[in-house]
Coordinates of C-alpha atoms in Angstrom, one line a residue:
X1 CA -0.1 0.2 0.0
X2 CA 3.0 2.3 1.0
X3 CA 4.6 1.5 -2.4
X4 CA 1.3 2.0 -4.3
X5 CA 0.4 5.5 -2.6
X6 CA 4.5 6.7 -3.3
X7 CA 4.2 6.0 -6.9
X8 CA 0.8 7.4 -7.4
X9 CA 2.4 10.8 -5.6
X10 CA 5.1 11.0 -8.2
X11 CA 2.7 10.6 -10.8
X12 CA 4.5 14.7 -11.6
X13 CA 7.7 12.5 -12.4
X14 CA 6.6 10.0 -14.8
X15 CA 8.0 11.8 -18.1
X16 CA 11.4 11.8 -16.3
X17 CA 10.9 8.1 -15.4
X18 CA 10.0 7.2 -18.9
X19 CA 12.8 9.3 -20.4
X20 CA 15.5 7.8 -17.9
X21 CA 14.1 4.2 -19.0
X22 CA 14.4 5.3 -22.8
X23 CA 18.1 6.4 -22.4
X24 CA 18.9 3.0 -21.2
X25 CA 16.4 0.8 -23.3
X26 CA 16.4 2.9 -26.4
X27 CA 12.3 2.1 -26.4
X28 CA 9.8 4.9 -25.7
X29 CA 7.0 3.2 -23.8
X30 CA 4.9 4.2 -20.7
X31 CA 7.0 2.2 -18.3
X32 CA 5.8 4.5 -15.5
X33 CA 2.2 3.6 -16.2
X34 CA 3.0 -0.2 -16.7
X35 CA 4.8 0.1 -13.1
X36 CA 1.9 2.0 -11.5
X37 CA -0.5 -0.9 -12.9
X38 CA 1.7 -3.7 -11.7
X39 CA 1.6 -2.1 -8.1
X40 CA -2.1 -1.7 -8.3
X41 CA -2.5 -5.1 -9.1
X42 CA -0.4 -6.6 -6.4
X43 CA -2.1 -4.1 -3.7
X44 CA -5.6 -5.3 -4.9
X45 CA -4.6 -8.7 -5.0
X46 CA -2.9 -9.0 -1.2
X47 CA -5.9 -6.8 0.0
X48 CA -8.3 -9.1 -1.1
X49 CA -6.8 -12.0 0.4
X50 CA -6.7 -9.8 3.7
X51 CA -10.3 -9.1 3.6
X52 CA -11.2 -12.6 2.9
X53 CA -8.9 -13.6 5.9
X54 CA -10.8 -11.3 8.3
X55 CA -14.1 -12.9 7.0
X56 CA -13.2 -16.4 7.6
X57 CA -11.8 -15.5 11.2
X58 CA -15.2 -13.7 11.3
X59 CA -17.1 -16.9 10.6
X60 CA -14.9 -19.0 13.0
X61 CA -13.0 -21.0 10.2
X62 CA -9.4 -21.5 10.2
X63 CA -7.1 -19.8 7.9
X64 CA -5.7 -22.2 5.2
X65 CA -3.5 -20.5 2.5
X66 CA -3.0 -22.6 -0.5
X67 CA 0.5 -22.9 -1.9
X68 CA 0.1 -20.9 -4.7
X69 CA -1.1 -17.9 -2.8
X70 CA 1.9 -18.5 -0.3
X71 CA 4.5 -18.4 -3.3
X72 CA 2.7 -15.1 -5.2
X73 CA 2.4 -13.3 -1.5
X74 CA 6.4 -14.2 -1.4
X75 CA 6.9 -12.7 -5.1
X76 CA 5.0 -9.6 -3.9
X77 CA 7.1 -9.3 -0.8
X78 CA 10.2 -9.6 -3.0
X79 CA 8.9 -7.0 -5.5
X80 CA 7.8 -4.4 -3.0
X81 CA 10.9 -4.6 -0.8
X82 CA 13.2 -4.6 -4.0
X83 CA 11.2 -1.5 -5.3
X84 CA 11.5 0.4 -2.0
X85 CA 15.2 -0.3 -1.6
X86 CA 15.7 0.8 -5.0
X87 CA 13.8 4.0 -4.3
X88 CA 15.9 4.6 -0.9
X89 CA 19.3 4.1 -3.0
X90 CA 18.5 5.5 -6.3
X91 CA 15.5 7.9 -5.9
X92 CA 15.8 9.1 -2.7
X93 CA 14.1 12.6 -3.3
X94 CA 11.0 10.9 -4.4
X95 CA 10.3 10.4 -0.5
X96 CA 10.2 14.2 -0.5
X97 CA 7.5 14.4 -2.9
X98 CA 5.5 12.0 -0.4
X99 CA 6.2 14.5 2.1
X100 CA 5.0 17.7 -0.1
X101 CA 1.5 15.3 -0.9
X102 CA 1.2 15.2 2.8
X103 CA 1.4 19.0 3.2
X104 CA -1.5 19.1 1.1
X105 CA -3.6 15.9 1.5
X106 CA -3.1 15.4 5.4
X107 CA -6.2 17.1 6.3
X108 CA -8.2 14.5 4.0
X109 CA -6.4 11.8 5.1
X110 CA -7.5 12.4 8.4
X111 CA -11.0 12.5 7.5
X112 CA -10.2 9.1 5.5
X113 CA -8.8 7.7 8.7
X114 CA -11.6 8.6 10.7
X115 CA -14.2 6.8 8.6
X116 CA -12.1 3.9 8.5
X117 CA -11.9 3.9 12.3
X118 CA -15.6 4.3 12.6
X119 CA -16.3 0.9 9.9
X120 CA -13.5 -1.1 11.9
X121 CA -15.2 -0.2 15.2
X122 CA -18.3 -2.6 14.2
X123 CA -16.3 -6.1 13.8
X124 CA -14.1 -5.1 16.7
X125 CA -16.7 -4.4 19.1
X126 CA -18.5 -7.5 18.2
X127 CA -15.0 -9.3 18.7
X128 CA -14.8 -7.5 22.2
X129 CA -18.3 -8.4 23.1
X130 CA -17.6 -11.9 22.3
X131 CA -14.9 -12.1 24.4
X132 CA -16.5 -10.6 27.2
X133 CA -19.2 -13.1 27.0
X134 CA -16.7 -16.1 27.1
X135 CA -15.1 -14.4 30.0
X136 CA -18.3 -13.9 32.0
X137 CA -19.1 -17.6 31.1
X138 CA -15.9 -18.8 32.5
X139 CA -16.4 -16.7 35.5
X140 CA -19.4 -18.2 36.2
X141 CA -18.3 -21.6 35.6
X142 CA -15.5 -20.9 38.2
X143 CA -18.1 -21.3 40.8
X144 CA -19.1 -25.0 40.2
X145 CA -16.0 -26.7 39.6
X146 CA -13.2 -27.9 42.1
X147 CA -10.1 -26.1 43.0
X148 CA -7.8 -27.3 40.3
X149 CA -10.2 -26.5 37.7
X150 CA -10.9 -23.2 39.1
X151 CA -7.1 -22.4 38.6
X152 CA -7.1 -23.4 34.9
X153 CA -10.4 -21.2 34.2
X154 CA -9.0 -18.4 35.9
X155 CA -5.8 -18.4 33.5
X156 CA -8.4 -18.8 30.8
X157 CA -9.9 -15.7 32.2
X158 CA -6.9 -13.7 32.4
X159 CA -6.1 -14.7 28.7
X160 CA -9.2 -13.3 27.7
X161 CA -9.0 -10.1 29.3
X162 CA -5.6 -9.7 28.0
X163 CA -6.9 -10.4 24.6
X164 CA -9.6 -7.8 25.0
X165 CA -6.6 -5.3 26.2
X166 CA -4.6 -6.2 23.1
X167 CA -7.5 -5.8 20.6
X168 CA -9.3 -2.7 22.2
X169 CA -6.3 -0.6 23.8
X170 CA -4.5 -0.1 20.2
X171 CA -7.8 1.0 18.8
X172 CA -8.8 3.6 21.6
X173 CA -5.0 5.0 21.6
X174 CA -5.1 5.4 17.6
X175 CA -8.5 6.8 17.7
X176 CA -7.3 9.4 20.3
X177 CA -4.4 10.1 18.0
X178 CA -6.3 10.7 15.0
X179 CA -8.9 12.9 17.0
X180 CA -5.5 15.5 18.1
X181 CA -3.9 14.7 14.8
X182 CA -5.2 18.1 13.2
X183 CA -3.5 20.2 15.9
X184 CA 0.2 19.0 14.4
X185 CA -0.8 19.9 10.7
X186 CA 0.8 22.7 9.3
X187 CA -0.4 22.9 5.9
X188 CA 0.4 25.8 3.6
X189 CA -3.2 25.2 1.8
X190 CA -4.5 26.2 5.2
X191 CA -4.4 30.0 5.7
X192 CA -6.6 33.1 5.5
X193 CA -7.6 34.2 2.4
X194 CA -5.9 37.7 3.0
X195 CA -2.5 36.0 3.3
X196 CA -2.9 33.9 -0.2
X197 CA -0.2 35.4 -2.5
X198 CA -0.8 35.9 -6.3
X199 CA -0.7 33.2 -8.9
X200 CA 2.5 31.9 -9.9
X201 CA 3.4 33.0 -13.3
X202 CA 4.4 30.1 -15.8
X203 CA 7.5 29.5 -17.9
X204 CA 6.5 26.8 -20.5
X205 CA 9.0 24.3 -20.5
X206 CA 10.4 23.6 -24.0
X207 CA 7.5 25.5 -25.1
X208 CA 4.0 23.5 -24.4
X209 CA 5.4 19.9 -25.1
X210 CA 1.7 18.3 -24.4
X211 CA 0.5 20.2 -27.5
X212 CA 3.7 20.3 -30.0
X213 CA 6.8 18.9 -30.5
X214 CA 9.0 20.1 -27.7
X215 CA 11.7 22.7 -28.5
X216 CA 10.0 23.8 -31.7
X217 CA 8.8 27.4 -32.6
X218 CA 5.3 25.6 -32.9
X219 CA 5.5 24.5 -29.4
X220 CA 6.7 28.1 -28.2
X221 CA 3.7 29.8 -29.7
X222 CA 1.2 27.2 -28.3
X223 CA 2.9 28.2 -25.1
X224 CA 2.3 31.8 -25.5
X225 CA -1.2 31.1 -26.8
X226 CA -2.0 29.5 -23.4
X227 CA -0.6 32.6 -21.6
X228 CA 2.7 31.5 -20.7
X229 CA 4.9 34.8 -19.1
X230 CA 8.1 32.9 -20.0
X231 CA 9.7 30.5 -22.3
X232 CA 12.2 28.0 -21.1
X233 CA 14.4 25.6 -23.4
X234 CA 17.7 23.9 -23.7
X235 CA 20.6 25.0 -26.1
X236 CA 23.3 23.2 -27.8
X237 CA 25.9 24.9 -30.2
X238 CA 26.6 23.1 -33.4
X239 CA 30.0 22.4 -34.7
X240 CA 30.2 25.8 -36.8
X241 CA 28.8 28.1 -33.7
X242 CA 25.1 28.2 -34.1
X243 CA 23.1 27.9 -31.0
X244 CA 19.8 25.8 -31.4
X245 CA 17.2 24.4 -29.4
X246 CA 17.5 20.5 -28.2
X247 CA 17.2 18.9 -25.1
X248 CA 18.7 15.4 -25.6
X249 CA 22.4 15.0 -26.3
X250 CA 21.7 12.9 -29.5
X251 CA 18.9 13.4 -32.2
X252 CA 17.3 10.1 -31.9
X253 CA 14.2 10.6 -29.8
X254 CA 13.0 13.9 -31.2
X255 CA 14.3 14.0 -35.0
X256 CA 14.2 11.7 -38.1
X257 CA 17.9 11.2 -38.2
X258 CA 17.5 7.4 -37.9
X259 CA 16.0 7.6 -41.4
X260 CA 18.6 10.0 -42.7
X261 CA 21.9 9.0 -41.5
X262 CA 21.1 5.8 -39.1
X263 CA 25.0 5.1 -38.7
X264 CA 25.5 8.4 -37.1
X265 CA 22.1 8.6 -35.0
X266 CA 23.9 8.1 -31.6
X267 CA 26.1 11.1 -32.2
X268 CA 25.8 14.2 -29.9
X269 CA 23.7 16.8 -31.5
X270 CA 26.3 19.2 -31.2
X271 CA 29.0 17.2 -33.6
X272 CA 26.8 18.2 -36.6
X273 CA 27.0 21.4 -38.7
X274 CA 23.9 23.5 -38.6
X275 CA 23.6 23.1 -42.4
X276 CA 22.6 19.4 -41.6
X277 CA 20.6 20.0 -38.5
X278 CA 18.3 22.4 -40.3
X279 CA 17.3 19.7 -42.8
X280 CA 16.1 17.3 -40.1
X281 CA 12.6 16.9 -39.3
X282 CA 11.5 17.6 -35.7
X283 CA 7.8 16.9 -35.6
X284 CA 6.9 13.8 -37.1
X285 CA 7.8 11.7 -34.0
X286 CA 5.3 13.7 -32.2
X287 CA 2.6 12.8 -34.5
X288 CA 2.7 8.8 -33.2
X289 CA 0.1 10.4 -30.7
X290 CA -2.4 9.7 -33.5
X291 CA -1.0 6.6 -35.0
X292 CA 0.5 4.9 -32.1
X293 CA -0.8 5.8 -28.6
X294 CA 1.7 4.3 -26.6
X295 CA 4.2 6.1 -28.0
X296 CA 2.7 9.8 -26.5
X297 CA 5.2 11.7 -24.6
X298 CA 3.1 12.4 -22.1
X299 CA 0.1 9.9 -21.1
X300 CA -2.8 12.3 -20.6
X301 CA -2.3 14.4 -23.8
X302 CA -4.9 15.6 -25.9
X303 CA -5.2 14.4 -29.8
X304 CA -3.8 17.0 -32.4
X305 CA -6.6 18.6 -34.7
X306 CA -5.9 18.1 -38.4
X307 CA -4.3 21.8 -38.8
X308 CA -1.9 20.9 -35.7
X309 CA -1.0 17.9 -37.2
X310 CA 0.1 18.9 -40.3
X311 CA 1.5 21.9 -38.6
X312 CA 3.5 19.6 -36.2
X313 CA 4.7 17.4 -39.2
X314 CA 6.9 20.3 -40.9
X315 CA 8.5 21.6 -37.7
X316 CA 12.3 21.8 -37.7
X317 CA 15.3 22.4 -35.5
X318 CA 14.9 25.9 -34.4
X319 CA 17.7 28.5 -33.8
X320 CA 18.1 30.5 -30.7
X321 CA 17.7 33.4 -32.6
X322 CA 14.1 32.3 -33.9
X323 CA 13.1 31.9 -30.2
X324 CA 14.8 35.2 -29.1
X325 CA 12.7 37.1 -31.9
X326 CA 9.5 35.5 -30.9
X327 CA 10.4 36.5 -27.1
X328 CA 10.8 39.9 -28.2
X329 CA 7.6 40.5 -30.4
X330 CA 5.5 38.7 -27.7
X331 CA 7.5 40.6 -24.7
X332 CA 8.1 37.0 -22.9
X333 CA 10.7 36.1 -20.6
X334 CA 13.6 33.3 -22.0
X335 CA 15.2 31.2 -19.6
X336 CA 17.4 28.4 -20.7
X337 CA 20.0 25.5 -19.9
X338 CA 23.1 25.6 -22.1
X339 CA 25.0 22.7 -22.7
X340 CA 28.8 22.5 -22.7
X341 CA 30.4 21.1 -26.0
X342 CA 32.2 18.0 -26.0
X343 CA 36.1 18.0 -25.6
X344 CA 37.0 18.3 -29.0
X345 CA 34.2 20.8 -30.2
X346 CA 36.2 23.9 -31.5
X347 CA 33.8 26.2 -29.1
X348 CA 34.1 23.9 -26.2
X349 CA 35.6 26.8 -23.9
X350 CA 33.8 29.9 -25.5
X351 CA 30.5 28.9 -26.2
X352 CA 29.1 31.2 -23.4
X353 CA 30.6 33.9 -25.7
X354 CA 29.4 32.8 -28.9
X355 CA 25.5 32.5 -27.0
X356 CA 25.9 35.9 -25.4
X357 CA 26.5 37.5 -28.9
X358 CA 24.0 36.0 -30.6
X359 CA 21.6 37.3 -27.9
X360 CA 23.1 40.8 -28.0
X361 CA 22.5 40.6 -32.0
X362 CA 18.9 39.9 -31.4
X363 CA 18.2 43.2 -29.8
X364 CA 16.0 41.5 -27.4
X365 CA 15.1 43.5 -24.2
X366 CA 18.1 42.5 -21.8
X367 CA 15.8 42.3 -18.9
X368 CA 13.7 39.6 -20.6
X369 CA 16.6 37.1 -20.4
X370 CA 16.7 34.9 -17.5
X371 CA 20.5 33.7 -17.3
X372 CA 21.0 30.3 -15.7
X373 CA 24.2 28.9 -16.8
X374 CA 26.8 29.4 -14.2
X375 CA 29.9 29.1 -16.2
X376 CA 31.8 32.3 -17.4
X377 CA 29.1 34.4 -15.5
X378 CA 31.8 37.4 -14.9
X379 CA 32.1 37.6 -18.8
X380 CA 28.2 37.8 -19.0
X381 CA 27.8 40.3 -16.4
X382 CA 30.7 42.5 -18.2
X383 CA 28.9 42.1 -21.8
X384 CA 25.3 42.1 -20.8
X385 CA 24.6 43.6 -17.4
X386 CA 20.9 44.0 -18.4
X387 CA 20.5 40.3 -18.1
X388 CA 18.5 38.7 -14.9
X389 CA 21.1 36.5 -13.5
X390 CA 19.4 33.1 -12.0
X391 CA 21.2 30.7 -9.5
X392 CA 20.4 27.7 -8.2
X393 CA 19.7 26.6 -4.7
X394 CA 22.9 28.6 -3.5
X395 CA 23.4 29.4 0.4
X396 CA 22.1 32.9 0.9
X397 CA 25.6 34.2 1.4
X398 CA 26.6 33.1 -1.8
X399 CA 23.7 34.7 -3.7
X400 CA 24.2 37.6 -1.8
X401 CA 27.8 38.0 -2.9
X402 CA 27.2 37.3 -6.5
X403 CA 24.1 39.7 -6.4
X404 CA 21.7 37.0 -7.8
X405 CA 18.1 37.6 -6.7
X406 CA 16.4 34.7 -8.8
X407 CA 16.9 31.1 -8.1
X408 CA 15.4 28.0 -10.2
X409 CA 14.9 25.4 -7.7
X410 CA 13.6 21.9 -8.1
X411 CA 10.1 21.8 -6.5
X412 CA 10.9 19.0 -4.3
X413 CA 12.9 21.5 -2.1
X414 CA 9.5 23.1 -1.0
X415 CA 9.5 20.4 1.4
X416 CA 12.3 21.8 3.5
X417 CA 10.1 24.7 5.2
X418 CA 8.9 25.9 2.1
X419 CA 12.1 27.8 1.0
X420 CA 11.0 30.3 4.1
X421 CA 14.5 32.1 4.3
X422 CA 14.9 32.6 0.4
X423 CA 11.6 34.3 0.3
X424 CA 12.4 36.3 3.7
X425 CA 15.5 37.5 1.9
X426 CA 13.2 38.9 -1.2
X427 CA 14.5 35.9 -3.5
X428 CA 12.4 35.5 -6.5
X429 CA 11.9 31.6 -6.9
X430 CA 11.0 29.5 -9.9
X431 CA 10.2 25.8 -9.3
X432 CA 10.5 22.9 -12.0
X433 CA 8.9 20.9 -13.1
X434 CA 5.3 21.5 -11.9
X435 CA 2.6 19.6 -13.9
X436 CA 0.1 18.6 -11.5
X437 CA -2.9 20.6 -10.0
X438 CA -1.9 19.5 -6.2
X439 CA 1.8 21.1 -6.7
X440 CA 0.9 24.0 -8.6
X441 CA -1.6 24.8 -5.7
X442 CA 1.2 24.0 -3.1
X443 CA 3.5 26.4 -4.9
X444 CA 0.6 29.2 -5.1
X445 CA -0.2 28.7 -1.2
X446 CA 3.5 28.7 -0.5
X447 CA 3.9 32.1 -2.4
X448 CA 6.3 30.9 -5.2
X449 CA 6.6 33.5 -7.9
X450 CA 7.0 31.0 -10.7
X451 CA 6.9 27.5 -12.1
X452 CA 8.4 25.7 -15.1
X453 CA 5.6 23.2 -16.6
X454 CA 5.1 20.9 -19.3
X455 CA 1.1 21.1 -18.7
X456 CA 0.7 24.8 -19.3
X457 CA -3.2 24.5 -20.7
X458 CA -4.1 22.9 -17.5
X459 CA -2.1 25.3 -14.8
X460 CA -3.4 28.3 -17.0
X461 CA -7.0 27.4 -16.4
X462 CA -6.6 27.1 -12.5
X463 CA -7.9 30.5 -10.8
X464 CA -7.9 29.2 -7.5
X465 CA -5.5 26.9 -5.6
X466 CA -7.1 23.5 -4.9
X467 CA -7.4 21.9 -1.4
X468 CA -7.3 25.6 -0.1
X469 CA -9.1 25.9 3.4
X470 CA -9.3 28.9 5.9
X471 CA -8.1 27.8 9.5
X472 CA -11.7 28.7 10.7
X473 CA -13.3 26.4 8.2
X474 CA -10.8 23.4 8.8
X475 CA -11.5 23.6 12.5
X476 CA -15.1 23.4 12.1
X477 CA -14.9 20.2 9.7
X478 CA -12.2 18.9 12.3
X479 CA -14.6 19.2 15.4
X480 CA -17.4 18.3 13.1
X481 CA -16.0 14.8 11.9
X482 CA -14.4 14.2 15.6
X483 CA -17.9 14.6 16.9
X484 CA -19.9 12.5 14.4
X485 CA -17.3 9.7 14.7
X486 CA -17.5 9.5 18.4
X487 CA -21.0 9.4 18.6
X488 CA -21.1 6.6 15.9
X489 CA -18.5 4.7 17.6
X490 CA -20.2 4.8 21.1
X491 CA -23.5 3.9 19.3
X492 CA -21.9 0.8 17.7
X493 CA -20.3 -0.4 20.9
X494 CA -23.9 0.1 22.8
X495 CA -25.8 -1.8 19.9
X496 CA -23.4 -4.9 20.4
X497 CA -23.1 -4.5 24.0

């Protein structure tokens, strides 16, 4: 159950997981959904066995587990333990997602747990009453037999009382804990409306990759249509010094290079000259959304219209200059990761200067550039003082020394006090990559300034944070649920007694 909950809550990371598997296997598939389905089936199977066992005990039958079920349960245990070990070893930060989800959903988990306690109180009270009946019967029988028999029955009576305590006491302790649990809940989504900050602005991650081929002009234009305030991309430098937009180090996933030059399809994209790169098609792979649904980049994408399909089919790899011209025209911010060329590349040590030269030549307003790369930052400050310098999650002192007022942070860092110290220091915070409404709502309630997202259409439609409630309303719900559950549980015990 824990593994299933973790994997459900990490749905924001499914694309990254599928991409990581793709890098290893070379095959694009919804490995994340397959894993979710497997874990769900295993959870359902073990839960049904548990319920069946409980019903058998309820009816007074002895449990007998068939050997095939024993083997399957062993397999389930091995799979679950292995996956949890992998999470602990390779993806420790996924536990932070679990913590973030609890910050949002704990009030609702409280209600769910109280409801379960009310449901469990029925068989529990029945069991306790049965034990009490046996205890009274034994006590009555003690008065009619000889001393040795009486001692044996005293032992039986003691065991019955102990069994009552073992069953009933944990239930009472858990119930009392749940009743006072809201006192320890500190969720950003529980606050007065007056304290709620403005809605975070949105950067389109590689444009709008759920609506068009990523890192193409169509993708960035779609992002602008959906209300993006900024455009995020990834920059590589061709062998002849042309900055272009591409995320992966090779061209296999998002171009048709396998058809054009299959022998060179695994080469780094920055090992080619621009004359060749400009001929590749960067949109046909995306049209598999229609022809082969299992190859969709994102599971919950919408099909393309005929017009958009034809438009996507003709997309090429864009130059950085094309993105800058679009951003200047629409007055949008531009932020990008800049990949350093390989060792034998002629511009390996001067690639930052080449990119700065292209940006300045474009005549884009300097404040629209969010400069993220850290390499050769002093040169960038000298040549382009108007760029907005963006850092990572550096210590506050380092940010102050380098005069950086904006940071680009993995959204999982919200787990650590909601980046409170950085907000107190008036540091502008951008979170990446936020695709799910509950994460966006958490960022909103945490007074985050902006987020980078793949799902720009969905987030742009959110006009109020989900799961938001005022402390007064939450207090009312808390007390109401506790009172109703206490009355119901008392009534159930009285009924059985």
